Coordinates of C-alpha atoms in Angstrom, one line a residue:
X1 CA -128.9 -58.5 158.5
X2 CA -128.6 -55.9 156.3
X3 CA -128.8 -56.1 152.4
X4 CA -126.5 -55.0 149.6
X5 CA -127.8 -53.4 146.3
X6 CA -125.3 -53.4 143.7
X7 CA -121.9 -54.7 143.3
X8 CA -120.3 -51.6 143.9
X9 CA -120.5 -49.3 147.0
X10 CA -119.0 -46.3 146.6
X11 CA -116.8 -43.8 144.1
X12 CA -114.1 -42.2 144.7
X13 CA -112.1 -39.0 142.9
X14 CA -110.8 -36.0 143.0
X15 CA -114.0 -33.6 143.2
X16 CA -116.3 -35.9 143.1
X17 CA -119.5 -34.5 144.6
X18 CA -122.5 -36.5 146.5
X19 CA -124.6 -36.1 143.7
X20 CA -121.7 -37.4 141.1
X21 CA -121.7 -40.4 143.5
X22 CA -125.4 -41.5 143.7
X23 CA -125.6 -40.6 139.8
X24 CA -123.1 -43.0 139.2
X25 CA -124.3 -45.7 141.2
X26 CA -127.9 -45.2 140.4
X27 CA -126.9 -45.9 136.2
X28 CA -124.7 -49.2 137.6
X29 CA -127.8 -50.4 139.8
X30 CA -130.1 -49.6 136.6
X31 CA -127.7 -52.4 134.4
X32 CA -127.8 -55.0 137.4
X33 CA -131.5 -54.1 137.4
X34 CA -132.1 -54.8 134.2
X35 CA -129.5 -57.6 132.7
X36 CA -131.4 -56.8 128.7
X37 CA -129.6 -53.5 128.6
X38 CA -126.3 -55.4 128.7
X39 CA -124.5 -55.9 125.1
X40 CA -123.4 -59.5 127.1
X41 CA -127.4 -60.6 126.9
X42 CA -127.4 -59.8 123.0
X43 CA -125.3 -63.0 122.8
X44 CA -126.7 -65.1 125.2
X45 CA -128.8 -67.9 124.3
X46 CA -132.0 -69.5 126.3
X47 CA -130.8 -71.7 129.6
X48 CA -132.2 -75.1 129.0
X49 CA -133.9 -76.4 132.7
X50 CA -131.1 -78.3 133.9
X51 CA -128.7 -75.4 132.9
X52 CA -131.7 -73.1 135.0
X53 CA -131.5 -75.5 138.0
X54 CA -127.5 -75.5 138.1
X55 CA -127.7 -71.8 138.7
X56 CA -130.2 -71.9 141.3
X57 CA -128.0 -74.1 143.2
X58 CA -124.8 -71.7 143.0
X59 CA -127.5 -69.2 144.2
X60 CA -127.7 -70.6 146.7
X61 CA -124.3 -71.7 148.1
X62 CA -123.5 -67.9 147.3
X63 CA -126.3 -66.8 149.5
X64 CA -125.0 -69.4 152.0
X65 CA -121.4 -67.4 152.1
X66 CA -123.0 -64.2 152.5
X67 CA -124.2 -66.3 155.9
X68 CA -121.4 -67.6 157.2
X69 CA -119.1 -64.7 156.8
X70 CA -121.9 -62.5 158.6
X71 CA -122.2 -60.1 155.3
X72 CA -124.8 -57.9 154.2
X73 CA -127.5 -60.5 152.1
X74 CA -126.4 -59.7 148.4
X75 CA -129.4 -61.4 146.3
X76 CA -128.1 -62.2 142.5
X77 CA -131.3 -62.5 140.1
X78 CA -130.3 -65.5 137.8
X79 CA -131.0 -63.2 134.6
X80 CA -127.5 -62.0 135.7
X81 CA -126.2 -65.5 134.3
X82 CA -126.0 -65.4 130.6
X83 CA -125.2 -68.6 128.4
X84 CA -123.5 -67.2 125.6
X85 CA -122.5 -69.9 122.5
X86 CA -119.2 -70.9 121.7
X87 CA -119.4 -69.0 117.9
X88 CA -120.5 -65.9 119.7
X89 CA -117.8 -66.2 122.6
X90 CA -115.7 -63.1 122.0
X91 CA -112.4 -64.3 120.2
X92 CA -110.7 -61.3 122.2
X93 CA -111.4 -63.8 125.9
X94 CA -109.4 -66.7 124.2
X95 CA -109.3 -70.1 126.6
X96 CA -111.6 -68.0 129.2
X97 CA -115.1 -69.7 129.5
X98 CA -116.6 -67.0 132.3
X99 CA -115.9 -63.5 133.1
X100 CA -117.7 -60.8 135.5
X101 CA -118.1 -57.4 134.3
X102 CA -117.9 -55.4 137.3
X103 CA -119.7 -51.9 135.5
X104 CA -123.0 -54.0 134.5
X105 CA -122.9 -57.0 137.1
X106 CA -123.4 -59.4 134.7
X107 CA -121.9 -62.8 134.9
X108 CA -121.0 -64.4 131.2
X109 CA -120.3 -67.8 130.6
X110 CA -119.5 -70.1 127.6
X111 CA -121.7 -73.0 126.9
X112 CA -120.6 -76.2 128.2
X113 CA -121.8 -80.0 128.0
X114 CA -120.5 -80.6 131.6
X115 CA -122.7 -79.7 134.2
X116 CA -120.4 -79.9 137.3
X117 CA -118.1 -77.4 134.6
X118 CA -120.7 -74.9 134.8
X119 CA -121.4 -75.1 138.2
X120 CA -117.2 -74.7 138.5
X121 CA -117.2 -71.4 136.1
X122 CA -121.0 -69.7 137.5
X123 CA -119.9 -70.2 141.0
X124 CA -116.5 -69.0 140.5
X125 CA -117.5 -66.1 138.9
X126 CA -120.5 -65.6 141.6
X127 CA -117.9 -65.3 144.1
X128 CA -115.9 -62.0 142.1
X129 CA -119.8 -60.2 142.0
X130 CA -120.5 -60.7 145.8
X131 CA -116.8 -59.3 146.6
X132 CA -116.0 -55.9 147.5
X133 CA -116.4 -53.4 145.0
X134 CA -115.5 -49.5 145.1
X135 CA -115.0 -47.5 142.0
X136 CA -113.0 -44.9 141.3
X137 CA -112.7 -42.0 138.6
X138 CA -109.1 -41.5 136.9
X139 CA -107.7 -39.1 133.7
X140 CA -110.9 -36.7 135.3
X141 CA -114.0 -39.0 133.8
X142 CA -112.7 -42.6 133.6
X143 CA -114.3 -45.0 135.8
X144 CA -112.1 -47.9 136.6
X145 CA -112.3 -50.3 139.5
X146 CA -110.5 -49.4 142.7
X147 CA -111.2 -52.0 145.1
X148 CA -112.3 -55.7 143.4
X149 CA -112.6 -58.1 146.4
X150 CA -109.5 -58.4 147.9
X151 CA -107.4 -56.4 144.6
X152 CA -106.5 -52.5 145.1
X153 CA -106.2 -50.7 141.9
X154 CA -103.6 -47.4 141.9
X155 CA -104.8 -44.1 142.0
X156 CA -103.8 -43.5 138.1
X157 CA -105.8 -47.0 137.2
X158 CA -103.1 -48.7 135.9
X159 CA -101.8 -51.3 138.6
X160 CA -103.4 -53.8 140.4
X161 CA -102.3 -55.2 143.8
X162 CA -102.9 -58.9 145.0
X163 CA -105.0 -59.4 141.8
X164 CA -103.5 -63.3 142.5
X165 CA -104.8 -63.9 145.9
X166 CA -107.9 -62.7 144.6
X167 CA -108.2 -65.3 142.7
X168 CA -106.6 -67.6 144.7
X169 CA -109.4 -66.7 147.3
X170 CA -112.2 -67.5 144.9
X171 CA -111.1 -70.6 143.2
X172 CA -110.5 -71.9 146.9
X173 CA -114.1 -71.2 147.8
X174 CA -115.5 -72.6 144.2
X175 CA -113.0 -75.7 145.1
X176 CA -115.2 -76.1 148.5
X177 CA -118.1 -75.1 146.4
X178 CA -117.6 -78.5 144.3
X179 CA -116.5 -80.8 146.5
X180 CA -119.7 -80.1 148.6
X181 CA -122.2 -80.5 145.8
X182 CA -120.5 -83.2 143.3
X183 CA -122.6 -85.6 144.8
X184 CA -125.7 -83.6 143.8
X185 CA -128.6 -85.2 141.9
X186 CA -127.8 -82.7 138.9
X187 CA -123.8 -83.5 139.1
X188 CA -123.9 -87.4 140.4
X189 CA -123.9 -89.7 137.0
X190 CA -120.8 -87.1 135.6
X191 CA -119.1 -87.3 139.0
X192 CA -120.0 -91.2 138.7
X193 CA -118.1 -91.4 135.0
X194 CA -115.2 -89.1 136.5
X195 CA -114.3 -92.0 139.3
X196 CA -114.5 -94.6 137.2
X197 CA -112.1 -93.2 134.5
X198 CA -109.7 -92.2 137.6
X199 CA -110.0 -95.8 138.6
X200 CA -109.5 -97.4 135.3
X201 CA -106.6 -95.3 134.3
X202 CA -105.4 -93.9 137.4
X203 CA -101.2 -92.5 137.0
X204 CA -101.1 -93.9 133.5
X205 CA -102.6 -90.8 131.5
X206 CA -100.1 -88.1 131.7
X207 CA -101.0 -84.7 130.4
X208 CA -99.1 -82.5 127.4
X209 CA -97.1 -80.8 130.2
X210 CA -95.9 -84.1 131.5
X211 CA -98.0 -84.4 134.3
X212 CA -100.7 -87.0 136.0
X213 CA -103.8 -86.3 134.4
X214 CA -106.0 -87.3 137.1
X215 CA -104.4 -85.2 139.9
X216 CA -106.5 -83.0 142.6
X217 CA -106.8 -80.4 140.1
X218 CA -109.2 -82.8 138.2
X219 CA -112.7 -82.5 139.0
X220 CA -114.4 -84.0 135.3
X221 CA -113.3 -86.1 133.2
X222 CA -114.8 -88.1 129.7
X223 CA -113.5 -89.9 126.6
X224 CA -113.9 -88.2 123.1
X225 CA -114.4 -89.7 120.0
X226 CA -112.0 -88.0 117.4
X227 CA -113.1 -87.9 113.8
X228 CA -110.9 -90.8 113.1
X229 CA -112.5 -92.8 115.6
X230 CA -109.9 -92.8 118.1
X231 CA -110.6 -91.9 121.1
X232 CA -109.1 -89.5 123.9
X233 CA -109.4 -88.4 127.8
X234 CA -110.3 -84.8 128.3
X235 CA -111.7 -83.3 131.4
X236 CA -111.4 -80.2 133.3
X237 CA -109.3 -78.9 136.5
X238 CA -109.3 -76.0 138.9
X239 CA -107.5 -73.3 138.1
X240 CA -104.8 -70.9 139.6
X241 CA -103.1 -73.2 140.9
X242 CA -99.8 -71.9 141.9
X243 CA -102.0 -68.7 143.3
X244 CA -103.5 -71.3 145.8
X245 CA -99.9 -72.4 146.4
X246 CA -98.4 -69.3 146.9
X247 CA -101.7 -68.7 149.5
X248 CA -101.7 -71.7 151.2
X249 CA -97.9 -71.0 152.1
X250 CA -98.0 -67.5 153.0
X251 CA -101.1 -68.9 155.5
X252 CA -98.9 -71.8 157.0
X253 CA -95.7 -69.8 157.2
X254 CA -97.6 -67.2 159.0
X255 CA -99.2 -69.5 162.0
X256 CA -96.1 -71.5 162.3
X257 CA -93.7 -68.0 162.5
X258 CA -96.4 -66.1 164.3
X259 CA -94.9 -65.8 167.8
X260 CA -98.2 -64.3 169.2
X261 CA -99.6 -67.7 168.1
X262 CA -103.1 -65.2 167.2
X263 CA -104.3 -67.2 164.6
X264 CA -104.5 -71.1 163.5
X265 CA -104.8 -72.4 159.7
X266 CA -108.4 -71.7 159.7
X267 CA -108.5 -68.1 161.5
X268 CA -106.2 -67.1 159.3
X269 CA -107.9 -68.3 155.4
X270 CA -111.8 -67.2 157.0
X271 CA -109.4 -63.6 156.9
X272 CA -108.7 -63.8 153.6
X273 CA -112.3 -64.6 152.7
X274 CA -113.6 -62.2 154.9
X275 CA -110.8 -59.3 153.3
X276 CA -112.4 -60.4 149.6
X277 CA -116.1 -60.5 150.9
X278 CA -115.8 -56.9 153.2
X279 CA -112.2 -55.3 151.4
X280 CA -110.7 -54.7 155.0
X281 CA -107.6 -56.4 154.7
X282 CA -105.7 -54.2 157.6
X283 CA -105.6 -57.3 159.8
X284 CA -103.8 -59.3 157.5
X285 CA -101.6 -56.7 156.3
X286 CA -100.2 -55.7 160.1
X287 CA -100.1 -59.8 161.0
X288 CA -98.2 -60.3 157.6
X289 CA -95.6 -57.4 158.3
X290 CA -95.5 -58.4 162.5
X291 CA -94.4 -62.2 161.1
X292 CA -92.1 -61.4 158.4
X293 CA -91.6 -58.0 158.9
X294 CA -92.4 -54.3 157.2
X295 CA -93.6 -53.6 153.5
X296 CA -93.8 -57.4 153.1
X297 CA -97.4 -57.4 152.7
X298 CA -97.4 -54.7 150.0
X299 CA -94.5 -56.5 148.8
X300 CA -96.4 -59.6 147.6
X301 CA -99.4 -57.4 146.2
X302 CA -97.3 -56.2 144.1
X303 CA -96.0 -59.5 142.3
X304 CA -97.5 -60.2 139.8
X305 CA -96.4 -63.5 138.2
X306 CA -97.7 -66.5 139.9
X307 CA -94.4 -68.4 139.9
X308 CA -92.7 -65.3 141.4
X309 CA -94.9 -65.2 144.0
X310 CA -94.8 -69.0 145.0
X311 CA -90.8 -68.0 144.8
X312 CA -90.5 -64.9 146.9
X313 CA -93.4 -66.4 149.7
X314 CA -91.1 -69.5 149.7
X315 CA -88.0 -67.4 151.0
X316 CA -90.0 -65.7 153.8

């Protein structure tokens, strides 16, 4: 099998020689080479052993998609993880706990008690660095993404298609991702504590936006102690939600109107992973516009509102 350097793999742009090329992947392979160079790393703090030991493991699962999905071998040194504290998480990133800067191939996450919570957030963000990457060079010098797993970015940089079922895709695979290693040695007394909350409270808690607290979405859970001594539930869920929705949908619709009958539930998402892992998302696009009919596809990578798209993939 062959192996992978870098996150991205090419440039494009309007005179853009050979030489511009391998210049400017040779100065984004010197930042993945070397993680220190990064401004993320000059807020990162030391990873404790267990914290060490949790990124090893989401190594490793990543290194097992690579695998299945018959990709080139992508290795990601673990001084590409950064644990940055939550004074010195940038205020601009709000709620965020873990982004992946596609320029320096660093992965940056906020520190966080919960073990199976960084597993969620490294792994997640794991799956966005070992996705397809091209760059592209806009307004004559910018460099801006142009492919980011299964996203397209516009020639003039400023739109981005299917940037949900990007996401979609990888919280799916982090959702497998968990639910395949909760029961881990380094995840089993919080996974432990999760059930038994579930089974103590069950349907009782609801959430501030009305809803079942422990739902599917739920994957921790613990009580806090407020200041006053009271106590609450908090835990944490898997995100993009109505992305996976609006996927999930658009997959079942598809095999159930697909008069060809090409594909069944399982062809058909292993396509979406392999369009995020490998960026060749023509066989999707022609099955999509066969089953529902032409400009469909481009149709839904242009929505970008989550609820919209759940809406539009529901008319189909």
């Amino acid at each position: 099998m062959s192996e992978r350097e870098q996150y991205h793999q090419s440039v494009i742009g309007k005179g853009l020689t050979e030489e511009d090329e391998r210049r400017i992947l040779e100065e984004e392979k010197r930042f993945f080479d070397h993680p220190e160079l990064s401004i993320i790393s000059q807020n990162e703090r030391e990873m404790t052993k267990i914290e060490q030991a949790i990124i090893s493991l989401v190594l490793e699962a990543g290194d097992q998609i690579d695998e299945i999905y018959n990709a080139p071998r992508f290795p990601i040194p673990p001084d590409n993880f950064h644990i940055i504290p939550g004074e010195r998480w940038p205020e601009d990133l709000g709620s965020c706990s873990g982004i992946f800067n596609s320029h320096v191939q660093q992965i940056a996450i906020r520190e966080t008690p919960s073990r199976l919570h960084l597993a969620k957030l490294a792994f997640h963000e794991l799956m966005h660095l070992k996705s397809f990457g091209k760059l592209q060079i806009v307004d004559d010098s910018k460099l801006v993404d142009s492919r980011a797993g299964f996203g397209i970015v516009s020639r003039d940089g400023k739109k981005e298609y299917f940037r949900l079922f990007e996401e979609a895709i990888v919280e799916v695979l982090t959702i497998d991702f968990i639910n395949r290693h909760k029961g881990h040695e380094l995840f089993a007394e919080e996974t432990k504590r999760t059930n038994e909350l579930k089974e103590r409270f069950g349907n009782d808690v609801i959430d501030n936006e009305g809803k079942a607290f422990f739902d599917d979405n739920l994957y921790y859970a613990e009580v806090l102690t407020n200041q006053d001594g009271s106590v609450k539930l908090d835990g944490q869920q898997f995100t993009y939600s109505k992305e996976r929705l609006g996927l999930n949908l658009l997959i079942e619709k598809t095999v159930e109107r697909d008069q060809l009958e090409r594909y069944n539930v399982s062809d058909l998402q292993a396509l979406f992973v392999r369009g995020h892992i490998d960026g060749n998302i023509l066989p999707i696009a022609k099955t999509i516009d066969s089953t529902f009919g032409e400009g469909v596809f481009r149709a839904i990578g242009s929505i970008e509102d989550p609820d919209e798209l759940v809406s539009f993939i529901e008319s189909l």
